[in-house]
PDB file of C-alpha atoms in Angstrom:
ATOM      1  CA  MET A 107       9.220 -20.040  31.242  1.00 68.00           C
ATOM      2  CA  ALA A 108      11.649 -19.246  28.444  1.00 89.00           C
ATOM      3  CA  THR A 109      13.361 -15.893  28.360  1.00 91.00           C
ATOM      4  CA  VAL A 110      14.709 -13.973  25.412  1.00 93.00           C
ATOM      5  CA  SER A 111      17.501 -11.389  25.542  1.00 94.00           C
ATOM      6  CA  LEU A 112      16.788  -8.489  23.183  1.00 95.00           C
ATOM      7  CA  LYS A 113      18.702  -5.371  22.229  1.00 95.00           C
ATOM      8  CA  ILE A 114      16.333  -2.437  22.657  1.00 95.00           C
ATOM      9  CA  HIS A 115      17.296   0.576  20.555  1.00 94.00           C
ATOM     10  CA  ILE A 116      15.810   3.774  21.998  1.00 93.00           C
ATOM     11  CA  VAL A 117      15.527   5.760  18.764  1.00 90.00           C
ATOM     12  CA  LYS A 118      14.924   9.157  20.382  1.00 88.00           C
ATOM     13  CA  SER A 119      18.251   9.100  22.284  1.00 89.00           C
ATOM     14  CA  ASN A 120      20.074   6.592  20.033  1.00 91.00           C
ATOM     15  CA  ASN A 121      20.898   4.322  23.001  1.00 91.00           C
ATOM     16  CA  VAL A 122      20.924   0.530  22.886  1.00 93.00           C
ATOM     17  CA  LYS A 123      20.196  -1.530  26.013  1.00 93.00           C
ATOM     18  CA  THR A 124      20.150  -5.310  26.285  1.00 94.00           C
ATOM     19  CA  MET A 125      17.184  -6.535  28.304  1.00 94.00           C
ATOM     20  CA  GLN A 126      15.700  -9.920  29.145  1.00 95.00           C
ATOM     21  CA  PHE A 127      11.998 -10.660  28.843  1.00 95.00           C
ATOM     22  CA  GLU A 128       9.735 -13.671  29.279  1.00 94.00           C
ATOM     23  CA  GLU A 129       8.541 -14.877  25.881  1.00 93.00           C
ATOM     24  CA  SER A 130       5.009 -15.037  27.276  1.00 94.00           C
ATOM     25  CA  MET A 131       4.952 -11.259  27.994  1.00 95.00           C
ATOM     26  CA  ILE A 132       2.681  -9.140  25.839  1.00 96.00           C
ATOM     27  CA  VAL A 133       4.223  -6.236  23.933  1.00 95.00           C
ATOM     28  CA  TYR A 134       2.314  -3.677  26.015  1.00 95.00           C
ATOM     29  CA  ASP A 135       4.017  -4.957  29.203  1.00 95.00           C
ATOM     30  CA  VAL A 136       7.410  -5.020  27.467  1.00 95.00           C
ATOM     31  CA  CYS A 137       6.993  -1.347  26.536  1.00 94.00           C
ATOM     32  CA  ARG A 138       5.980  -0.546  30.117  1.00 94.00           C
ATOM     33  CA  LEU A 139       9.125  -2.290  31.460  1.00 95.00           C
ATOM     34  CA  ILE A 140      11.330  -0.434  28.990  1.00 94.00           C
ATOM     35  CA  ARG A 141       9.857   2.878  30.147  1.00 93.00           C
ATOM     36  CA  GLU A 142      10.441   1.922  33.786  1.00 93.00           C
ATOM     37  CA  ARG A 143      14.018   0.659  33.381  1.00 92.00           C
ATOM     38  CA  VAL A 144      15.411   3.055  30.763  1.00 90.00           C
ATOM     39  CA  PRO A 145      15.179   6.754  31.707  1.00 86.00           C
ATOM     40  CA  ASP A 146      15.590   7.900  28.069  1.00 83.00           C
ATOM     41  CA  ALA A 147      12.464   5.969  27.078  1.00 83.00           C
ATOM     42  CA  ALA A 148      10.212   7.561  29.709  1.00 79.00           C
ATOM     43  CA  GLN A 149       9.655  10.761  27.726  1.00 81.00           C
ATOM     44  CA  GLY A 150       6.331  11.551  26.062  1.00 81.00           C
ATOM     45  CA  GLU A 151       2.996   9.753  26.212  1.00 86.00           C
ATOM     46  CA  PRO A 152       3.246   5.943  26.545  1.00 87.00           C
ATOM     47  CA  ASN A 153       0.502   5.301  23.962  1.00 88.00           C
ATOM     48  CA  GLU A 154       2.503   7.197  21.311  1.00 89.00           C
ATOM     49  CA  TYR A 155       5.391   4.702  21.467  1.00 93.00           C
ATOM     50  CA  GLY A 156       5.763   1.097  20.421  1.00 93.00           C
ATOM     51  CA  LEU A 157       8.225  -1.615  19.437  1.00 94.00           C
ATOM     52  CA  PHE A 158       9.338  -1.873  15.844  1.00 94.00           C
ATOM     53  CA  ASN A 159      11.171  -4.903  14.427  1.00 93.00           C
ATOM     54  CA  PRO A 160      13.406  -3.403  11.688  1.00 91.00           C
ATOM     55  CA  ASP A 161      14.621  -5.207   8.592  1.00 86.00           C
ATOM     56  CA  GLU A 162      17.187  -4.371   5.919  1.00 84.00           C
ATOM     57  CA  ASP A 163      14.305  -4.170   3.452  1.00 81.00           C
ATOM     58  CA  PRO A 164      12.160  -1.218   4.641  1.00 74.00           C
ATOM     59  CA  THR A 165       8.930  -2.906   3.518  1.00 73.00           C
ATOM     60  CA  LYS A 166       9.612  -5.970   5.695  1.00 82.00           C
ATOM     61  CA  GLY A 167      10.023  -4.171   9.024  1.00 85.00           C
ATOM     62  CA  ARG A 168       6.931  -4.392  11.207  1.00 89.00           C
ATOM     63  CA  TRP A 169       5.361  -2.945  14.306  1.00 91.00           C
ATOM     64  CA  LEU A 170       4.707  -5.352  17.165  1.00 93.00           C
ATOM     65  CA  GLU A 171       1.038  -5.346  18.153  1.00 92.00           C
ATOM     66  CA  GLN A 172       0.408  -4.303  21.760  1.00 92.00           C
ATOM     67  CA  GLY A 173      -1.778  -7.332  22.557  1.00 93.00           C
ATOM     68  CA  ARG A 174       0.528 -10.039  21.155  1.00 94.00           C
ATOM     69  CA  THR A 175       3.189 -11.984  23.058  1.00 94.00           C
ATOM     70  CA  LEU A 176       6.884 -11.877  22.178  1.00 94.00           C
ATOM     71  CA  GLU A 177       6.656 -15.578  21.410  1.00 94.00           C
ATOM     72  CA  TYR A 178       4.254 -14.805  18.532  1.00 95.00           C
ATOM     73  CA  TYR A 179       7.040 -12.918  16.697  1.00 93.00           C
ATOM     74  CA  HIS A 180       9.642 -15.737  16.941  1.00 92.00           C
ATOM     75  CA  LEU A 181      12.297 -13.407  18.337  1.00 92.00           C
ATOM     76  CA  LYS A 182      15.734 -14.830  19.063  1.00 92.00           C
ATOM     77  CA  ASN A 183      18.392 -13.824  21.581  1.00 94.00           C
ATOM     78  CA  GLY A 184      20.268 -10.772  20.313  1.00 93.00           C
ATOM     79  CA  ASP A 185      17.506  -9.498  18.009  1.00 94.00           C
ATOM     80  CA  VAL A 186      17.173  -5.717  17.867  1.00 95.00           C
ATOM     81  CA  LEU A 187      13.843  -4.010  18.512  1.00 95.00           C
ATOM     82  CA  GLU A 188      13.402  -0.271  18.192  1.00 95.00           C
ATOM     83  CA  TYR A 189      11.433   1.583  20.854  1.00 94.00           C
ATOM     84  CA  ARG A 190      10.124   4.475  18.803  1.00 92.00           C
ATOM     85  CA  LYS A 191       7.333   6.943  18.369  1.00 91.00           C
ATOM     86  CA  LYS A 192       4.419   5.552  16.341  1.00 91.00           C
ATOM     87  CA  ILE A 193       2.804   8.913  15.612  1.00 89.00           C
ATOM     88  CA  ARG A 194       4.097  10.730  12.544  1.00 88.00           C
ATOM     89  CA  PRO A 195       2.912  13.447  10.157  1.00 91.00           C
ATOM     90  CA  LEU A 196       1.429  12.317   6.836  1.00 88.00           C
ATOM     91  CA  ARG A 197       0.840  14.712   3.952  1.00 88.00           C
ATOM     92  CA  ILE A 198      -2.523  14.102   2.275  1.00 87.00           C
ATOM     93  CA  LYS A 199      -3.637  15.570  -1.035  1.00 85.00           C
ATOM     94  CA  THR A 200      -7.433  15.753  -1.213  1.00 81.00           C
ATOM     95  CA  LEU A 201      -9.756  15.639  -4.221  1.00 78.00           C
ATOM     96  CA  ASP A 202      -9.824  19.431  -4.459  1.00 82.00           C
ATOM     97  CA  GLY A 203      -6.008  19.540  -4.673  1.00 83.00           C
ATOM     98  CA  SER A 204      -5.380  20.970  -1.212  1.00 87.00           C
ATOM     99  CA  ILE A 205      -2.621  19.407   0.879  1.00 88.00           C
ATOM    100  CA  LYS A 206      -3.172  18.672   4.550  1.00 88.00           C
ATOM    101  CA  THR A 207      -0.701  17.308   7.095  1.00 90.00           C
ATOM    102  CA  ILE A 208      -2.278  14.937   9.591  1.00 89.00           C
ATOM    103  CA  LEU A 209      -0.697  13.037  12.483  1.00 90.00           C
ATOM    104  CA  VAL A 210      -1.268   9.294  12.046  1.00 89.00           C
ATOM    105  CA  ASP A 211      -0.297   6.105  13.858  1.00 90.00           C
ATOM    106  CA  ASP A 212       2.440   4.520  11.710  1.00 89.00           C
ATOM    107  CA  SER A 213       1.567   1.060  13.067  1.00 88.00           C
ATOM    108  CA  ALA A 214      -2.061   1.287  11.913  1.00 88.00           C
ATOM    109  CA  THR A 215      -3.425  -0.332   8.758  1.00 87.00           C
ATOM    110  CA  VAL A 216      -4.279   1.775   5.718  1.00 87.00           C
ATOM    111  CA  ALA A 217      -7.997   1.298   6.494  1.00 89.00           C
ATOM    112  CA  GLU A 218      -7.504   2.717  10.010  1.00 91.00           C
ATOM    113  CA  ILE A 219      -5.392   5.612   8.685  1.00 90.00           C
ATOM    114  CA  THR A 220      -8.003   6.382   6.022  1.00 89.00           C
ATOM    115  CA  LYS A 221     -10.716   6.495   8.692  1.00 91.00           C
ATOM    116  CA  THR A 222      -8.566   8.835  10.817  1.00 89.00           C
ATOM    117  CA  VAL A 223      -7.901  11.123   7.831  1.00 89.00           C
ATOM    118  CA  CYS A 224     -11.594  11.201   6.871  1.00 89.00           C
ATOM    119  CA  ASP A 225     -12.622  11.946  10.475  1.00 90.00           C
ATOM    120  CA  ARG A 226     -10.154  14.822  10.707  1.00 88.00           C
ATOM    121  CA  ILE A 227     -11.224  16.479   7.458  1.00 86.00           C
ATOM    122  CA  GLY A 228     -14.953  15.904   7.929  1.00 88.00           C
ATOM    123  CA  ILE A 229     -15.733  13.060   5.511  1.00 86.00           C
ATOM    124  CA  ILE A 230     -18.565  10.942   6.897  1.00 88.00           C
ATOM    125  CA  ASN A 231     -18.197   7.852   4.668  1.00 87.00           C
ATOM    126  CA  PRO A 232     -14.552   6.676   4.959  1.00 84.00           C
ATOM    127  CA  GLU A 233     -15.364   3.218   3.563  1.00 84.00           C
ATOM    128  CA  GLU A 234     -15.713   4.805   0.105  1.00 84.00           C
ATOM    129  CA  PHE A 235     -12.181   6.239   0.203  1.00 83.00           C
ATOM    130  CA  CYS A 236      -8.660   4.881   0.207  1.00 82.00           C
ATOM    131  CA  LEU A 237      -5.093   6.151  -0.115  1.00 81.00           C
ATOM    132  CA  TYR A 238      -2.721   5.737  -2.963  1.00 77.00           C
ATOM    133  CA  PRO A 239       0.844   7.040  -3.238  1.00 77.00           C
ATOM    134  CA  GLU A 240       1.777   9.878  -5.554  1.00 71.00           C
ATOM    135  CA  GLN A 241       4.580   8.739  -7.849  1.00 61.00           C
ATOM    136  CA  GLU A 242       6.707  11.888  -7.725  1.00 53.00           C
ATOM    137  CA  THR A 243       6.352  12.769  -4.030  1.00 55.00           C
ATOM    138  CA  SER A 244       6.019  11.130  -0.644  1.00 56.00           C
ATOM    139  CA  GLU A 245       2.431  12.375  -0.324  1.00 59.00           C
ATOM    140  CA  MET A 246      -0.639  10.186  -0.170  1.00 64.00           C
ATOM    141  CA  THR A 247      -3.788  11.103  -2.056  1.00 61.00           C
ATOM    142  CA  LEU A 248      -7.240  10.533  -0.632  1.00 63.00           C
ATOM    143  CA  ARG A 249      -9.585   9.513  -3.418  1.00 59.00           C
ATOM    144  CA  ARG A 250     -12.895   7.803  -3.847  1.00 56.00           C
ATOM    145  CA  GLN A 251     -12.442   4.174  -4.851  1.00 52.00           C
ATOM    146  CA  GLN A 252     -14.198   3.195  -8.039  1.00 48.00           C
ATOM    147  CA  GLN A 253     -16.779   0.487  -7.442  1.00 43.00           C
ATOM    148  CA  GLN A 254     -16.681  -2.664  -9.569  1.00 41.00           C
ATOM    149  CA  ALA A 255     -19.514  -1.833 -11.976  1.00 40.00           C
ATOM    150  CA  HIS A 256     -20.121  -3.100 -15.473  1.00 42.00           C
ATOM    151  CA  VAL A 257     -20.169  -0.271 -17.985  1.00 39.00           C
ATOM    152  CA  ARG A 258     -21.623  -0.940 -21.418  1.00 50.00           C
ATOM    153  CA  ASN A 259     -18.974   0.750 -23.534  1.00 60.00           C
ATOM    154  CA  GLN A 260     -15.625   2.505 -23.394  1.00 64.00           C
ATOM    155  CA  LYS A 261     -17.109   5.991 -24.020  1.00 67.00           C
ATOM    156  CA  GLU A 262     -19.308   5.687 -20.958  1.00 69.00           C
ATOM    157  CA  MET A 263     -16.286   4.534 -18.923  1.00 64.00           C
ATOM    158  CA  GLU A 264     -14.206   7.537 -20.018  1.00 69.00           C
ATOM    159  CA  ARG A 265     -17.065   9.923 -19.199  1.00 68.00           C
ATOM    160  CA  LEU A 266     -17.369   8.412 -15.719  1.00 60.00           C
ATOM    161  CA  LYS A 267     -13.595   8.605 -15.124  1.00 61.00           C
ATOM    162  CA  LYS A 268     -13.589  12.320 -15.876  1.00 62.00           C
ATOM    163  CA  ARG A 269     -16.679  12.979 -13.756  1.00 60.00           C
ATOM    164  CA  LEU A 270     -15.562  10.927 -10.739  1.00 57.00           C
ATOM    165  CA  HIS A 271     -11.890  11.916 -10.903  1.00 54.00           C
ATOM    166  CA  THR A 272     -10.742   8.297 -10.627  1.00 53.00           C
ATOM    167  CA  ASP A 273      -8.152   6.363 -12.526  1.00 52.00           C
ATOM    168  CA  ASP A 274      -8.288   2.628 -13.226  1.00 53.00           C
ATOM    169  CA  GLU A 275      -4.513   2.433 -13.268  1.00 56.00           C
ATOM    170  CA  SER A 276      -4.203   3.901  -9.752  1.00 60.00           C
ATOM    171  CA  ASN A 277      -1.929   1.959  -7.452  1.00 64.00           C
ATOM    172  CA  TRP A 278      -4.343   1.580  -4.524  1.00 69.00           C
ATOM    173  CA  LEU A 279      -2.800   0.585  -1.205  1.00 73.00           C
ATOM    174  CA  ASN A 280      -3.767  -2.653   0.501  1.00 71.00           C
ATOM    175  CA  ILE A 281      -6.112  -1.645   3.333  1.00 73.00           C
ATOM    176  CA  HIS A 282      -5.055  -4.593   5.501  1.00 72.00           C
ATOM    177  CA  LYS A 283      -1.368  -3.585   5.675  1.00 75.00           C
ATOM    178  CA  SER A 284       0.369  -0.595   7.224  1.00 76.00           C
ATOM    179  CA  LEU A 285       1.960   2.113   5.057  1.00 72.00           C
ATOM    180  CA  ARG A 286       5.433   0.844   5.950  1.00 72.00           C
ATOM    181  CA  GLU A 287       4.615  -2.675   4.745  1.00 69.00           C
ATOM    182  CA  GLN A 288       3.785  -1.489   1.209  1.00 69.00           C
TER     183      GLN A 288
END
């Protein structure tokens, strides 16, 4: 079995430890070993932490999935992985203009985050909603996605836009990627 030597950055305490792992190990087991071998990493709930592979470009960093092997990520000796908390607060602006702060899993896809947000605020049909970023702030707005319907004329389209509070030019997030990847 091939081994890989990785630098594990414990974000909470700002410590870096070099550790060796089998490439065939799944990420869940790697996290468990880190918690066992590094006292600083053993704080908090284990399911709230994960491994993050940072990049100089913030949109290219990615969370390692718990069920995947290290080999899947093509990690090399000396690569740095961050052991960090996945749960973070996210400010959501709803259709009525109110702002709510909800704890979300940063490693989850936008579809999973949208479902979590809808569950927490009592919306029963999350598949009709999505998030899009506000241009001037770091908030996300929860809005109803406009369905692809053919409208006979521009007047009818404008009337529907005003009634449904949607905007064709909205920069909807890709539901298959995490917030960090966009």
